[in-house]
mmCIF file of C-alpha atoms and ligand atoms in Angstrom:
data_model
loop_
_atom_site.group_PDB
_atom_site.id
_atom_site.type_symbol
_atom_site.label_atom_id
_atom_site.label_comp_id
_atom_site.label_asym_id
_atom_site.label_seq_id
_atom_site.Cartn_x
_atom_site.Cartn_y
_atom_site.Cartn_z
ATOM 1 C CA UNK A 208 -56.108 47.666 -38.083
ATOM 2 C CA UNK A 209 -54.869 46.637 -34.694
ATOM 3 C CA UNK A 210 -56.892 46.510 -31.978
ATOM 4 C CA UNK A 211 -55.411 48.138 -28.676
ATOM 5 C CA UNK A 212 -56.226 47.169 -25.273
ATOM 6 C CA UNK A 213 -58.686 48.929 -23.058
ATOM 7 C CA UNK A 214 -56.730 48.049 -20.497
ATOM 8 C CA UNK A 215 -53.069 48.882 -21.173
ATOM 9 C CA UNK A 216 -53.388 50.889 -24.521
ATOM 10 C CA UNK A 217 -50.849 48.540 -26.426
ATOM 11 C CA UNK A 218 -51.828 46.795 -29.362
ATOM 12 C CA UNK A 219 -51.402 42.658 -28.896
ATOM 13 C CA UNK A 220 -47.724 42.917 -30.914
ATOM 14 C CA UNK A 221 -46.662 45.555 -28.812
ATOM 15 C CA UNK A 222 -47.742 43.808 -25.950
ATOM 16 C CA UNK A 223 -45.710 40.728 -26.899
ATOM 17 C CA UNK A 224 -43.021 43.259 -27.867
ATOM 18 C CA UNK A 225 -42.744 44.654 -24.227
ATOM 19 C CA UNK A 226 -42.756 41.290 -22.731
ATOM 20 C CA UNK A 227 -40.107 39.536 -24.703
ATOM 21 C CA UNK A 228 -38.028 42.772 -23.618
ATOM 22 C CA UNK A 229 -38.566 42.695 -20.142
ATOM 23 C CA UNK A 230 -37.592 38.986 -20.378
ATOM 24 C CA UNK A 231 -34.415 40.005 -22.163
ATOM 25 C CA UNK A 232 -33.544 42.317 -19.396
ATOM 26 C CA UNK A 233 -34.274 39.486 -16.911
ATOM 27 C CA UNK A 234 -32.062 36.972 -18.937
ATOM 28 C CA UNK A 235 -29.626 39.195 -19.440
ATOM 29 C CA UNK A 236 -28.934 39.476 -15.271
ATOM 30 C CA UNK A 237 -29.801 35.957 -14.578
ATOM 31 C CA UNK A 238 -28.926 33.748 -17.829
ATOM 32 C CA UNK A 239 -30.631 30.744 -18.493
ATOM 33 C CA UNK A 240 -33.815 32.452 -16.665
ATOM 34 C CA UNK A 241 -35.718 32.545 -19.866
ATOM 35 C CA UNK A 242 -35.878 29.518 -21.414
ATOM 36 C CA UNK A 243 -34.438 29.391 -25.189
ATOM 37 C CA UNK A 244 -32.190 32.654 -24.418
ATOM 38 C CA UNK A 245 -28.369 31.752 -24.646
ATOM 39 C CA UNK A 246 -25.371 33.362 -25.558
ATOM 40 C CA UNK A 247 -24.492 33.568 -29.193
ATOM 41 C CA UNK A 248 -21.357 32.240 -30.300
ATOM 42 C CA UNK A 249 -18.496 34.786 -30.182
ATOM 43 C CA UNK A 250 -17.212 35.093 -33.779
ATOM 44 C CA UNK A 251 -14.563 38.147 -34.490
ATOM 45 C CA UNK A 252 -15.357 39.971 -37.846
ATOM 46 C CA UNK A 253 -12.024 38.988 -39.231
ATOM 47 C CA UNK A 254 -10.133 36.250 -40.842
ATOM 48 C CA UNK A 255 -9.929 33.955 -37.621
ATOM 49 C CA UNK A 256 -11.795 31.133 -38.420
ATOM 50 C CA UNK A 257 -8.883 29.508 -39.201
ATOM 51 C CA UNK A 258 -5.844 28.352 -37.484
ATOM 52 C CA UNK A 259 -2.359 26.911 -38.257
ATOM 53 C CA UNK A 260 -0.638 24.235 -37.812
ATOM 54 C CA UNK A 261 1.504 25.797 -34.668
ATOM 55 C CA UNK A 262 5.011 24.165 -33.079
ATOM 56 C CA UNK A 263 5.542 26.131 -30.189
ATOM 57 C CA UNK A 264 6.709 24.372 -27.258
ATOM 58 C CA UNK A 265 6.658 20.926 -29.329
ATOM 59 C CA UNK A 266 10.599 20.078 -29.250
ATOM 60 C CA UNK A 267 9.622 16.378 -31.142
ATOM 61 C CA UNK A 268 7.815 18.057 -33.577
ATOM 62 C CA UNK A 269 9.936 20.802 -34.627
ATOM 63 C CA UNK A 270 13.364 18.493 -35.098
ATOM 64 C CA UNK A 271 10.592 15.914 -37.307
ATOM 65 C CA UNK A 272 9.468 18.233 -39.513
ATOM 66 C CA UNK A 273 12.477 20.857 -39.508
ATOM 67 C CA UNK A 274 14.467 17.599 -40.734
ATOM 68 C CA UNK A 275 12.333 17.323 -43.320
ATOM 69 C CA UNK A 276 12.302 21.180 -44.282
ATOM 70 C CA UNK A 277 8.364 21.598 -43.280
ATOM 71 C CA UNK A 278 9.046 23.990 -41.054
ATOM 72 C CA UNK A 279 8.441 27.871 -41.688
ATOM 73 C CA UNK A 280 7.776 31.219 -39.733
ATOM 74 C CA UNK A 281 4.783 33.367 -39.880
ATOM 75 C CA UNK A 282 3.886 36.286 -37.504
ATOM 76 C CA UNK A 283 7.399 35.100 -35.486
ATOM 77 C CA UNK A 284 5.422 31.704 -34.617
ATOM 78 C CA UNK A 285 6.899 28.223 -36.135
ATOM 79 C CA UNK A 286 4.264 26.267 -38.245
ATOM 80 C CA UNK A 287 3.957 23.331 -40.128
ATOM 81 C CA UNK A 288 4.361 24.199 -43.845
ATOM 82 C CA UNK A 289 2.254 23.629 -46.878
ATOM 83 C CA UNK A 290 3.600 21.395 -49.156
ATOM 84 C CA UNK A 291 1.762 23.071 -51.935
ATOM 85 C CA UNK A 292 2.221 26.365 -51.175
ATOM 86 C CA UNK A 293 5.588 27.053 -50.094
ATOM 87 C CA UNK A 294 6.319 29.702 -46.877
ATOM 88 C CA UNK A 295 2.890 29.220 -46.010
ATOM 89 C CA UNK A 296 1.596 27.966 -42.896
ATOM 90 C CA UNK A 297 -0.718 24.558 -43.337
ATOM 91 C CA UNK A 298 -4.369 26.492 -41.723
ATOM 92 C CA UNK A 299 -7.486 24.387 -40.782
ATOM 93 C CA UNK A 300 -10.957 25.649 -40.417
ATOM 94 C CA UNK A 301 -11.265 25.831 -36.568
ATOM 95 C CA UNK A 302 -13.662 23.690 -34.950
ATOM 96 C CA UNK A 303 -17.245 24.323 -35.474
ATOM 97 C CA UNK A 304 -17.694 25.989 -32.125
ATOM 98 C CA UNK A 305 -15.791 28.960 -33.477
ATOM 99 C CA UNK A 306 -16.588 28.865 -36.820
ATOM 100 C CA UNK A 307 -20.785 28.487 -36.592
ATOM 101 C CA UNK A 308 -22.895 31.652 -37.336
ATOM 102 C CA UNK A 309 -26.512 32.021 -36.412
ATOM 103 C CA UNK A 310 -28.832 30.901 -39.364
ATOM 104 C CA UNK A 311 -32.452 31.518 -39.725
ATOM 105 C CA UNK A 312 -35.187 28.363 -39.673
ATOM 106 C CA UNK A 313 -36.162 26.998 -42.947
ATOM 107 C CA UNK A 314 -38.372 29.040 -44.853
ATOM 108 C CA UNK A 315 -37.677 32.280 -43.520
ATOM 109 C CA UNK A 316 -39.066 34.926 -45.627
ATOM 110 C CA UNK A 317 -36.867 38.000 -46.880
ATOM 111 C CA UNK A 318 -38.082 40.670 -44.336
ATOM 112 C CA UNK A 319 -38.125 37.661 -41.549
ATOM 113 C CA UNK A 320 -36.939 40.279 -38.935
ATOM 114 C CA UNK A 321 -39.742 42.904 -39.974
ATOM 115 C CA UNK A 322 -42.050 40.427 -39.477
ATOM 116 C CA UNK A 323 -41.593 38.073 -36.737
ATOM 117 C CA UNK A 324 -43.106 39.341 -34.089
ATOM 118 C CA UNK A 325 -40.621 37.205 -31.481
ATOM 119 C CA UNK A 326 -43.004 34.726 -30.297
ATOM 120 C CA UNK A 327 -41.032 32.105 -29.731
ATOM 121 C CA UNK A 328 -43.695 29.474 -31.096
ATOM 122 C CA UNK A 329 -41.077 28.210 -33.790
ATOM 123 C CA UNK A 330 -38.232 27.598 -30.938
ATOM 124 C CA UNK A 331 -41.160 25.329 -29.060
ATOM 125 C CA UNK A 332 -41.812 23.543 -31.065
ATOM 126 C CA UNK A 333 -38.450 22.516 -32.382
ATOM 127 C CA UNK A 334 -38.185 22.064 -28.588
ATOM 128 C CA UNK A 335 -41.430 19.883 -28.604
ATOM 129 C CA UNK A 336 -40.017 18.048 -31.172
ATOM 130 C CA UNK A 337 -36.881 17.069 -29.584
ATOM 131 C CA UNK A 338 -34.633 18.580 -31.684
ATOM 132 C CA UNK A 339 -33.537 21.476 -30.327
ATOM 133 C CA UNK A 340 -32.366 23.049 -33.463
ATOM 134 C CA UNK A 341 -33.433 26.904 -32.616
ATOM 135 C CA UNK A 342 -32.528 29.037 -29.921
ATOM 136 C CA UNK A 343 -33.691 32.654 -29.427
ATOM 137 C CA UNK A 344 -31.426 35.305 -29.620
ATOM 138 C CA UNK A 345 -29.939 37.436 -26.487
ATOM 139 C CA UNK A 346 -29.621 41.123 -26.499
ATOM 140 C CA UNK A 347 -26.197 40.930 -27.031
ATOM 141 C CA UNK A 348 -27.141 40.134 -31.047
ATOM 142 C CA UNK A 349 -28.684 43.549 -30.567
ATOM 143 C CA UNK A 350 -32.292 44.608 -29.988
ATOM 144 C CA UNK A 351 -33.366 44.063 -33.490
ATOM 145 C CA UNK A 352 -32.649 40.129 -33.612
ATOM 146 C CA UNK A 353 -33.719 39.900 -29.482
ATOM 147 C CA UNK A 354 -36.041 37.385 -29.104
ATOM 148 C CA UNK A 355 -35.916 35.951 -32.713
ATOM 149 C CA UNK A 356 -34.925 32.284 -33.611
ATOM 150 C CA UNK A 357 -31.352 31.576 -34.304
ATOM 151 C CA UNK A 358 -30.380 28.222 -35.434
ATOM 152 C CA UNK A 359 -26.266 28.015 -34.755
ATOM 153 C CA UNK A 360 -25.367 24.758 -32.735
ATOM 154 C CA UNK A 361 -25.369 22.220 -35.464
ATOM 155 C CA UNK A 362 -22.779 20.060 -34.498
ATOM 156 C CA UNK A 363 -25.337 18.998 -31.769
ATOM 157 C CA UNK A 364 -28.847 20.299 -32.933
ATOM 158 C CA UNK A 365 -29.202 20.309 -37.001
ATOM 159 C CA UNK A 366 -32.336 20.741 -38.122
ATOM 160 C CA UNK A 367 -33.838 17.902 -39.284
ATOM 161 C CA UNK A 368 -35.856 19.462 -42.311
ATOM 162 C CA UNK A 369 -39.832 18.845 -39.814
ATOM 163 C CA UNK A 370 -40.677 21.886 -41.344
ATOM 164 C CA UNK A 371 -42.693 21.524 -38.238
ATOM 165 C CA UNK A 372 -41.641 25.833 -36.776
ATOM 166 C CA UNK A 373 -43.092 26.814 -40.269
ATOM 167 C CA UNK A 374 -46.417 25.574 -39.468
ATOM 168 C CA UNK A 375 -47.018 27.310 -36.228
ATOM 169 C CA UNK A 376 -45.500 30.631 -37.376
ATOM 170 C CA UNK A 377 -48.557 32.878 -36.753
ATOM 171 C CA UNK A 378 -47.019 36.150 -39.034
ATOM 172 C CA UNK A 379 -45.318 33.961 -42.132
ATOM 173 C CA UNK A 380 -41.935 34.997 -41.301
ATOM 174 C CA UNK A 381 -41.433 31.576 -41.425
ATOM 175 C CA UNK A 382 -43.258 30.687 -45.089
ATOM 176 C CA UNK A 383 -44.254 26.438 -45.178
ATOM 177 C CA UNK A 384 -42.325 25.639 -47.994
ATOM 178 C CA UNK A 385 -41.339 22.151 -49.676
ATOM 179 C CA UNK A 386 -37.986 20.827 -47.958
ATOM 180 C CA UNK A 387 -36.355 20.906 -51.425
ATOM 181 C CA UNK A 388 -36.812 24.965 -51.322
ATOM 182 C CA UNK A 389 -35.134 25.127 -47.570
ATOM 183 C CA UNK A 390 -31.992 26.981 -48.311
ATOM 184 C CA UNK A 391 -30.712 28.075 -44.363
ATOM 185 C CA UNK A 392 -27.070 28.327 -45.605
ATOM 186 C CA UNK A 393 -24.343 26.214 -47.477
ATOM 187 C CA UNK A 394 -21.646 23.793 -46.378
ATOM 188 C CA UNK A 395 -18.418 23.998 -46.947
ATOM 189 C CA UNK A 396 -15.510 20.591 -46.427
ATOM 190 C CA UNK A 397 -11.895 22.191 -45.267
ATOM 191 C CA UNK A 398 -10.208 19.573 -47.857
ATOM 192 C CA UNK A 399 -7.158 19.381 -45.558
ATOM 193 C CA UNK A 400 -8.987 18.469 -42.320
ATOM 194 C CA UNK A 401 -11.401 15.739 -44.641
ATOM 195 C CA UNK A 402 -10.706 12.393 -43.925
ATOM 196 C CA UNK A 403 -11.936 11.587 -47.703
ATOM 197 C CA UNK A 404 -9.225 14.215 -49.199
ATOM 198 C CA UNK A 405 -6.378 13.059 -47.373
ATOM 199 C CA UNK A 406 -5.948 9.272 -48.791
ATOM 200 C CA UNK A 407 -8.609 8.273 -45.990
ATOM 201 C CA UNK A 408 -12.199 6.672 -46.813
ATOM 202 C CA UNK A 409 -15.304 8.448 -45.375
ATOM 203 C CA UNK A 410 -18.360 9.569 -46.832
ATOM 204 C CA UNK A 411 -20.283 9.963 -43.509
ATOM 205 C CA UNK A 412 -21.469 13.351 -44.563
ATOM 206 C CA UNK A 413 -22.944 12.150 -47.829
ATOM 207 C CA UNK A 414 -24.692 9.892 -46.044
ATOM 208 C CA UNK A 415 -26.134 11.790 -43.396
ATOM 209 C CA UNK A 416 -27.665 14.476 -46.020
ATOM 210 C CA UNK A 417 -31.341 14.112 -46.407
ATOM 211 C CA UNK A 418 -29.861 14.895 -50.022
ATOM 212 C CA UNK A 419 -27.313 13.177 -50.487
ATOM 213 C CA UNK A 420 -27.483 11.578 -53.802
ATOM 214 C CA UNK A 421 -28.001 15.445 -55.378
ATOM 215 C CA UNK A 422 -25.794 17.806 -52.802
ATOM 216 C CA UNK A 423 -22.334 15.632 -52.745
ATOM 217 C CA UNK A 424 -20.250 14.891 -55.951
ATOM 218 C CA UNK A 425 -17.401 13.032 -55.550
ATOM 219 C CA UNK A 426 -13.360 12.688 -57.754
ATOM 220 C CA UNK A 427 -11.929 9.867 -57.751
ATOM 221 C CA UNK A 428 -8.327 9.215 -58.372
ATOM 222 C CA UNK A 429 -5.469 6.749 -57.392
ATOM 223 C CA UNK A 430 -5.678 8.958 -54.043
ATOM 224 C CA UNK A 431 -8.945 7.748 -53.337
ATOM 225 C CA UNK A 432 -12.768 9.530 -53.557
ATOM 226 C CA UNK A 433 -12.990 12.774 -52.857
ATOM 227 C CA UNK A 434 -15.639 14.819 -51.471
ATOM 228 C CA UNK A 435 -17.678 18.119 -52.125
ATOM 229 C CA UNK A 436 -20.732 19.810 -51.665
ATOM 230 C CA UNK A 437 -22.669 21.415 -54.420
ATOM 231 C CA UNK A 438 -23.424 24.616 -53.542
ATOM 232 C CA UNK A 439 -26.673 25.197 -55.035
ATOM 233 C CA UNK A 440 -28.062 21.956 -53.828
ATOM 234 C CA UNK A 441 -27.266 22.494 -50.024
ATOM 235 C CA UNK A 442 -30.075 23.292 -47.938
ATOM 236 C CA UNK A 443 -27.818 24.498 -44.963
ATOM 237 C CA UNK A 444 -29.848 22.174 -42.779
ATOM 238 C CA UNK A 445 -26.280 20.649 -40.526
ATOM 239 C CA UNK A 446 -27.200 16.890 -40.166
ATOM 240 C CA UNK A 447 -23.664 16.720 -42.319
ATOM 241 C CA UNK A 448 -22.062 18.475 -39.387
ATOM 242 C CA UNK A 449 -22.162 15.938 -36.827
ATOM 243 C CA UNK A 450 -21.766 12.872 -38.837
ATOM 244 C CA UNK A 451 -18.094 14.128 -39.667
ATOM 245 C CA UNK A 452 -15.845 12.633 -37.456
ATOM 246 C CA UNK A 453 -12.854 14.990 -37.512
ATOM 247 C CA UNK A 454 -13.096 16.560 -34.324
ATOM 248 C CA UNK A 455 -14.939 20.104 -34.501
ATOM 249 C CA UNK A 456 -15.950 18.461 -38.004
ATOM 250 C CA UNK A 457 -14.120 19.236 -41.241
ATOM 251 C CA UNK A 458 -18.071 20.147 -42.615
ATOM 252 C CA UNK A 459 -18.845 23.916 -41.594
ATOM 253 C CA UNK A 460 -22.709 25.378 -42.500
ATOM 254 C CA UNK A 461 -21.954 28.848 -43.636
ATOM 255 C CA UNK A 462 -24.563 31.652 -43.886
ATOM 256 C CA UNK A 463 -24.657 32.587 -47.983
ATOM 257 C CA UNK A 464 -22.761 35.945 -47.782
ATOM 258 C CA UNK A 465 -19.847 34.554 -45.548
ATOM 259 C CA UNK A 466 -19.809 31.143 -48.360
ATOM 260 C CA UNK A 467 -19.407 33.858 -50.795
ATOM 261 C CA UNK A 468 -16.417 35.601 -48.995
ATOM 262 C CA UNK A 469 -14.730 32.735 -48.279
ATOM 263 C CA UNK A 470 -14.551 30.723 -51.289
ATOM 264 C CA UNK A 471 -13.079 33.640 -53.192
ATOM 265 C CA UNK A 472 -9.783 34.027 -51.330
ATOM 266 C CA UNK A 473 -9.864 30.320 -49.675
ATOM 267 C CA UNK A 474 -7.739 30.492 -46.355
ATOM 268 C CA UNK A 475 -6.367 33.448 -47.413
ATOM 269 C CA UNK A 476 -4.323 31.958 -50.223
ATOM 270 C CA UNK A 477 -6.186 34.219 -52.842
ATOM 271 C CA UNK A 478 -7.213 31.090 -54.923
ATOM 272 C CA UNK A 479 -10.619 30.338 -54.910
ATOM 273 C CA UNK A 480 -11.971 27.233 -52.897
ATOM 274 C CA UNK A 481 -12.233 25.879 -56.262
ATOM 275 C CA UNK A 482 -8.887 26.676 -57.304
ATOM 276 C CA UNK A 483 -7.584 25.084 -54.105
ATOM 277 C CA UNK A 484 -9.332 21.430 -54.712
ATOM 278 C CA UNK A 485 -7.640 22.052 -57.928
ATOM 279 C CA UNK A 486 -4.254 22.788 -57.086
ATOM 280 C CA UNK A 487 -4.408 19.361 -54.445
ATOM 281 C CA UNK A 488 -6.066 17.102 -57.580
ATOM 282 C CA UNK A 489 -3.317 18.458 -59.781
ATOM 283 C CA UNK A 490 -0.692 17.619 -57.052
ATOM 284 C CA UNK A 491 -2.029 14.435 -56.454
ATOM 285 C CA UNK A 492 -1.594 13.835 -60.407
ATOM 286 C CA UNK A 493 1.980 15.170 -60.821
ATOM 287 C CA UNK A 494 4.102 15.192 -57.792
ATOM 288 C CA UNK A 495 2.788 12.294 -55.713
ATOM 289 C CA UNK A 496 6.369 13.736 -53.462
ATOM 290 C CA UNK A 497 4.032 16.508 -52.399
ATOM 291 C CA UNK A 498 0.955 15.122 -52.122
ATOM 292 C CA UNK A 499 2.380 11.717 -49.913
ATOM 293 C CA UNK A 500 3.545 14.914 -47.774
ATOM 294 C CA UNK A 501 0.697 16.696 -47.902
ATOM 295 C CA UNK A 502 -1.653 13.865 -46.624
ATOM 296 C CA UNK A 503 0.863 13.142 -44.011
ATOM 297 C CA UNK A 504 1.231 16.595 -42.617
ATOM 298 C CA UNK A 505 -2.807 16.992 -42.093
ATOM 299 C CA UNK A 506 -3.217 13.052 -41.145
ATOM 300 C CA UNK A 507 -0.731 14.092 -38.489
ATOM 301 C CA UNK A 508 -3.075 17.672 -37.398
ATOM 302 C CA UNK A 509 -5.837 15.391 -37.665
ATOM 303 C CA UNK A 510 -5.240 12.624 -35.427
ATOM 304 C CA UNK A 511 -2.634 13.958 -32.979
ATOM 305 C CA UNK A 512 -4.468 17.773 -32.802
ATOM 306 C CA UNK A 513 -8.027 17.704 -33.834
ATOM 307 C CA UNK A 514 -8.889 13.689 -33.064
ATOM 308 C CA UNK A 515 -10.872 12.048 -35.214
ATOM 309 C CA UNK A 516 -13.932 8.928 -34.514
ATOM 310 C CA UNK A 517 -13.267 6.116 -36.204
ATOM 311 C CA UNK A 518 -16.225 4.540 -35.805
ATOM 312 C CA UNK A 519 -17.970 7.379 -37.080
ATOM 313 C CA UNK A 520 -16.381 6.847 -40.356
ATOM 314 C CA UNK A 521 -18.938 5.581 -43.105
ATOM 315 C CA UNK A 522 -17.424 4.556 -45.882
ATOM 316 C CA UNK A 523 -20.434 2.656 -48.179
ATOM 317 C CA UNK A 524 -22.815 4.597 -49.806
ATOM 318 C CA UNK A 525 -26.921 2.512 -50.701
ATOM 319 C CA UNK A 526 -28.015 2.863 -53.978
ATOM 320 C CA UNK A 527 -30.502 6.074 -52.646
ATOM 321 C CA UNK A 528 -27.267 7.934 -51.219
ATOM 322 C CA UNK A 529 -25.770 8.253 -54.740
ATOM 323 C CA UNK A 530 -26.500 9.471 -58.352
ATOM 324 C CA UNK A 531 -23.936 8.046 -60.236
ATOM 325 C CA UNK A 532 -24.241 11.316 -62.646
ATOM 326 C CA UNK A 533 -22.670 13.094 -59.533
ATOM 327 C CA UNK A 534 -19.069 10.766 -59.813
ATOM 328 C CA UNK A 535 -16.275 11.565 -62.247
ATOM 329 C CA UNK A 536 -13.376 10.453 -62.565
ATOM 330 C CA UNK A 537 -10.949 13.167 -62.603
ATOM 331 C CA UNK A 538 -9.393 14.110 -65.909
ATOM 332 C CA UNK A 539 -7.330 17.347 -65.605
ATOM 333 C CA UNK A 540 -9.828 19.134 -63.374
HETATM 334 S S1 SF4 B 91 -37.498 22.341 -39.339
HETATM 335 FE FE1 SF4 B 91 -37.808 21.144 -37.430
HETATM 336 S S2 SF4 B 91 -35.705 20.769 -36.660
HETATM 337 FE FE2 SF4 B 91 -35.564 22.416 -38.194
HETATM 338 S S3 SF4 B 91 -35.653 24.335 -37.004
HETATM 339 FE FE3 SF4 B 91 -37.776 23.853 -37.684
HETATM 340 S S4 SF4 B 91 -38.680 22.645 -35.991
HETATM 341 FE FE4 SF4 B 91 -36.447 22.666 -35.681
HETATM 342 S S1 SF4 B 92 -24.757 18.992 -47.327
HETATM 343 FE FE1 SF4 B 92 -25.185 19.129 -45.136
HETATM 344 S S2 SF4 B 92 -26.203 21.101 -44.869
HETATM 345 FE FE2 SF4 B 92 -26.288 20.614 -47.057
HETATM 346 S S3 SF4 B 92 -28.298 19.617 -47.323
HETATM 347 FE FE3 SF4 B 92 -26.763 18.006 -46.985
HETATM 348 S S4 SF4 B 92 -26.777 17.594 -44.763
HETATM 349 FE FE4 SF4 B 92 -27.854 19.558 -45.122
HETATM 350 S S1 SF4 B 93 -17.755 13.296 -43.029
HETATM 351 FE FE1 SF4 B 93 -16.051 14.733 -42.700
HETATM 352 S S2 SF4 B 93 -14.178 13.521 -43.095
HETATM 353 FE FE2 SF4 B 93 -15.920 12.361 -43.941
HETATM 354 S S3 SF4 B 93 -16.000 12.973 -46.103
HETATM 355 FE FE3 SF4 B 93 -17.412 14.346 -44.986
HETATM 356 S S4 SF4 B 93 -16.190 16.151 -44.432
HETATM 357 FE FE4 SF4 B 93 -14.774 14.504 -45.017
#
């Protein structure tokens, strides 16, 4: 039973209840006045996490690649075609800033918003910590999330895996838990924005997983070694995120639900992210005409639109990065 206060009547969670909500008005009028509070990233509820290869107002570019007869229209906008899908526009995953999504810490608990009692003890002392990995959420995620720990900026502040906000959670909506059990969200390579799928060398992300040797699996083929993330592996934890060096990164942490969604109808194609890969290994295989094309189109996006950091680029992998059980050469995939 709680105990209320002589004083003001409220029980201690109610208490912390009204405070964090008069500090959410406050933040609200004067941002950045409560430290932790920021605005969430805006994200529509629709498809438009992606974005096409667009032509408009690029004279060079449109004579190139009309020449070449890589040119199509969708929506009355000129686009760079896909090689492998004809009339369709080549999309990329936009850059993590418009494609992130607010994930919980590690070890939240099922009914983490029924029981966190917004705190904030888990954002300081990711704060303490230096990493910076949680923020707190702003009214504008509505009243039910205000105040709780949102962890959505990994392409600067991925957890590191501390495990340190599970120890100081004082209600267990945050359960300690081994780091193998952490499962925050899944990531998810755009194949046509990876360095490592389009005839480039980079395994940066494999290296930067705490995981590594179990979460990536690589094909290899006379196109070189291609990346992927094993889905049921991933911990969601980011540090892949920023080690990409495609600008915006071509390595997206995606909350489970929104994984689901889109590796059913991948870039609204309606193949499966599987069936994409596929489609690109199979191309690679049979029509190297396509597939010079198709490396050339997004090397093009890549460097020219998106940028990438060369010196980001790893490309060697130690003997603890990689289970040798995870390469295969690929036979008809
Ligand atoms: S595990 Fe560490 S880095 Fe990750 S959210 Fe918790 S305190 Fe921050
Ligand atoms: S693939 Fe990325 S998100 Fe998944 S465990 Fe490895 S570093 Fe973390
Ligand atoms: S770090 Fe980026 S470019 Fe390199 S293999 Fe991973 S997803 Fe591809």
């Amino acid at each position: 039973m709680s105990r209320r206060s002589e004083r003001c009547g409220l029980t201690r969670r109610e208490f912390l209840q009204a405070g964090i909500l008069v500090a959410a008005a406050a933040a609200v009028s004067t941002p950045r006045l409560v430290a932790g509070f920021e605005a969430p990233p805006s994200l529509d509820n629709n498809d438009s996490y992606y974005e096409p290869f667009l032509l408009e107002g690029d004279e060079d570019r449109i004579a190139y690649y009309e020449a070449l007869g890589f040119v199509v229209e969708e929506n009355g906008k000129k686009c760079v075609a896909n090689p492998l899908l004809p009339n369709k526009c080549m999309v990329y995953t936009k850059p993590y800033r418009d494609d992130r999504f607010p994930l919980l810490p590690p070890g939240a608990t099922e009914d983490f918003y029924r029981r966190c009692i917004r705190c904030g003890l888990c954002y300081f002392a990711c704060s303490y910590m230096g990493y910076h990995a949680i923020r707190l959420a702003s009214l504008r995620e509505g009243l039910h999330k205000l105040g709780s720990p949102a962890v959505d900026n990994m392409i600067t502040y991925p957890c590191t895996l501390c495990m340190e906000c599970t120890k100081v959670c004082p209600t267990g909506a945050l359960k300690e838990i081994p780091k193998e059990d952490v499962k925050m969200g899944i990531a998810l390579i755009d194949p046509d924005l990876c360095w490592a799928w389009n005839s480039g060398d980079c395994k940066s992300c494999a290296k930067a997983c705490p995981f590594g040797s179990e979460v990536f699996e690589f094909t290899f083929n006379e196109w070189g070694v291609h990346t992927r993330v094993n889905a049921d592996k991933c911990k969601g934890c980011g540090l892949c995120v920023p080690a990409c060096p495609i600008g915006g990164s071509a390595i997206h942490v995606l909350p489970l639900d929104e994984y689901e969604r889109r590796i059913r109808n991948y870039k609204n194609t309606g193949m499966s992210y599987d069936d994409y890969l596929r489609l690109i290994l199979e191309t690679e295989r049979n029509d190297p005409f396509k597939a010079t094309w198709r490396a050339a189109i997004n090397t093009d996006y890549i460097q020219n639109v998106r940028g990438i950091e060369e010196e980001k680029i790893a490309t060697e992998l130690g003997a603890s990065d990689i289970n040798v059980t995870s390469v295969r050469r690929h036979k008809g995939d």
